């Protein structure tokens, strides 16, 4: 099973080296193609939780 990158082509890093578009760290972005399916899923789960946390605040 292939997991698609969450990139939304709005790439800009903030001061913490986190993309303001997809919210991944620079390490996650550069290593995405080397990550296992489980690692990718873990990242996507974290991003979704962050989105929920942001909208509930």
PDB file of C-alpha atoms in Angstrom:
ATOM      1  CA  UNK A   1       0.000   0.000   0.000  1.00  0.00           C
ATOM      2  CA  UNK A   2       1.364   3.379  -0.981  1.00  0.00           C
ATOM      3  CA  UNK A   3       0.740   6.397   1.210  1.00  0.00           C
ATOM      4  CA  UNK A   4       0.705   9.730  -0.565  1.00  0.00           C
ATOM      5  CA  UNK A   5       2.683  12.638   0.801  1.00  0.00           C
ATOM      6  CA  UNK A   6       0.563  15.243   2.606  1.00  0.00           C
ATOM      7  CA  UNK A   7       2.349  18.013   0.688  1.00  0.00           C
ATOM      8  CA  UNK A   8      -0.048  20.704  -0.528  1.00  0.00           C
ATOM      9  CA  UNK A   9       2.588  22.592  -2.578  1.00  0.00           C
ATOM     10  CA  UNK A  10       2.543  25.535  -0.178  1.00  0.00           C
ATOM     11  CA  UNK A  11       6.091  24.996   1.021  1.00  0.00           C
ATOM     12  CA  UNK A  12       7.579  27.439   3.485  1.00  0.00           C
ATOM     13  CA  UNK A  13       9.478  26.577   6.643  1.00  0.00           C
ATOM     14  CA  UNK A  14       8.833  28.443   9.871  1.00  0.00           C
ATOM     15  CA  UNK A  15      11.491  29.235  12.484  1.00  0.00           C
ATOM     16  CA  UNK A  16      11.189  25.677  13.878  1.00  0.00           C
ATOM     17  CA  UNK A  17      11.802  24.138  10.409  1.00  0.00           C
ATOM     18  CA  UNK A  18       8.178  23.006  10.132  1.00  0.00           C
ATOM     19  CA  UNK A  19       6.397  23.482   6.830  1.00  0.00           C
ATOM     20  CA  UNK A  20       3.564  25.986   7.130  1.00  0.00           C
ATOM     21  CA  UNK A  21       1.689  24.104   4.391  1.00  0.00           C
ATOM     22  CA  UNK A  22       1.708  20.433   5.375  1.00  0.00           C
ATOM     23  CA  UNK A  23       2.993  20.872   8.966  1.00  0.00           C
ATOM     24  CA  UNK A  24       5.735  18.261   8.617  1.00  0.00           C
ATOM     25  CA  UNK A  25       9.225  18.857   9.938  1.00  0.00           C
ATOM     26  CA  UNK A  26      12.106  19.260   7.506  1.00  0.00           C
ATOM     27  CA  UNK A  27      13.317  15.801   8.587  1.00  0.00           C
ATOM     28  CA  UNK A  28       9.927  14.254   7.819  1.00  0.00           C
ATOM     29  CA  UNK A  29       9.810  15.959   4.419  1.00  0.00           C
ATOM     30  CA  UNK A  30      13.303  14.916   3.349  1.00  0.00           C
ATOM     31  CA  UNK A  31      12.952  11.340   4.619  1.00  0.00           C
ATOM     32  CA  UNK A  32       9.353  10.703   3.478  1.00  0.00           C
ATOM     33  CA  UNK A  33      10.308   8.396   0.603  1.00  0.00           C
ATOM     34  CA  UNK A  34      12.470   6.279   2.933  1.00  0.00           C
ATOM     35  CA  UNK A  35       9.851   5.865   5.653  1.00  0.00           C
ATOM     36  CA  UNK A  36       7.910   2.661   6.110  1.00  0.00           C
ATOM     37  CA  UNK A  37       4.149   2.622   5.640  1.00  0.00           C
ATOM     38  CA  UNK A  38       3.740   2.598   9.428  1.00  0.00           C
ATOM     39  CA  UNK A  39       6.028   5.600   9.889  1.00  0.00           C
ATOM     40  CA  UNK A  40       4.108   7.533   7.239  1.00  0.00           C
ATOM     41  CA  UNK A  41       0.801   6.589   8.843  1.00  0.00           C
ATOM     42  CA  UNK A  42       2.094   7.751  12.233  1.00  0.00           C
ATOM     43  CA  UNK A  43       2.978  11.136  10.754  1.00  0.00           C
ATOM     44  CA  UNK A  44      -0.409  11.476   9.051  1.00  0.00           C
ATOM     45  CA  UNK A  45      -2.162  10.554  12.305  1.00  0.00           C
ATOM     46  CA  UNK A  46      -0.175  13.199  14.193  1.00  0.00           C
ATOM     47  CA  UNK A  47      -0.970  15.824  11.555  1.00  0.00           C
ATOM     48  CA  UNK A  48      -4.676  14.987  11.690  1.00  0.00           C
ATOM     49  CA  UNK A  49      -4.664  15.220  15.491  1.00  0.00           C
ATOM     50  CA  UNK A  50      -2.937  18.595  15.308  1.00  0.00           C
ATOM     51  CA  UNK A  51      -5.603  19.784  12.891  1.00  0.00           C
ATOM     52  CA  UNK A  52      -8.365  18.630  15.266  1.00  0.00           C
ATOM     53  CA  UNK A  53      -6.647  20.256  18.240  1.00  0.00           C
ATOM     54  CA  UNK A  54      -6.295  23.537  16.343  1.00  0.00           C
ATOM     55  CA  UNK A  55      -9.951  23.604  15.301  1.00  0.00           C
ATOM     56  CA  UNK A  56     -11.216  22.782  18.798  1.00  0.00           C
ATOM     57  CA  UNK A  57      -9.273  25.630  20.446  1.00  0.00           C
TER      58      UNK A  57
END
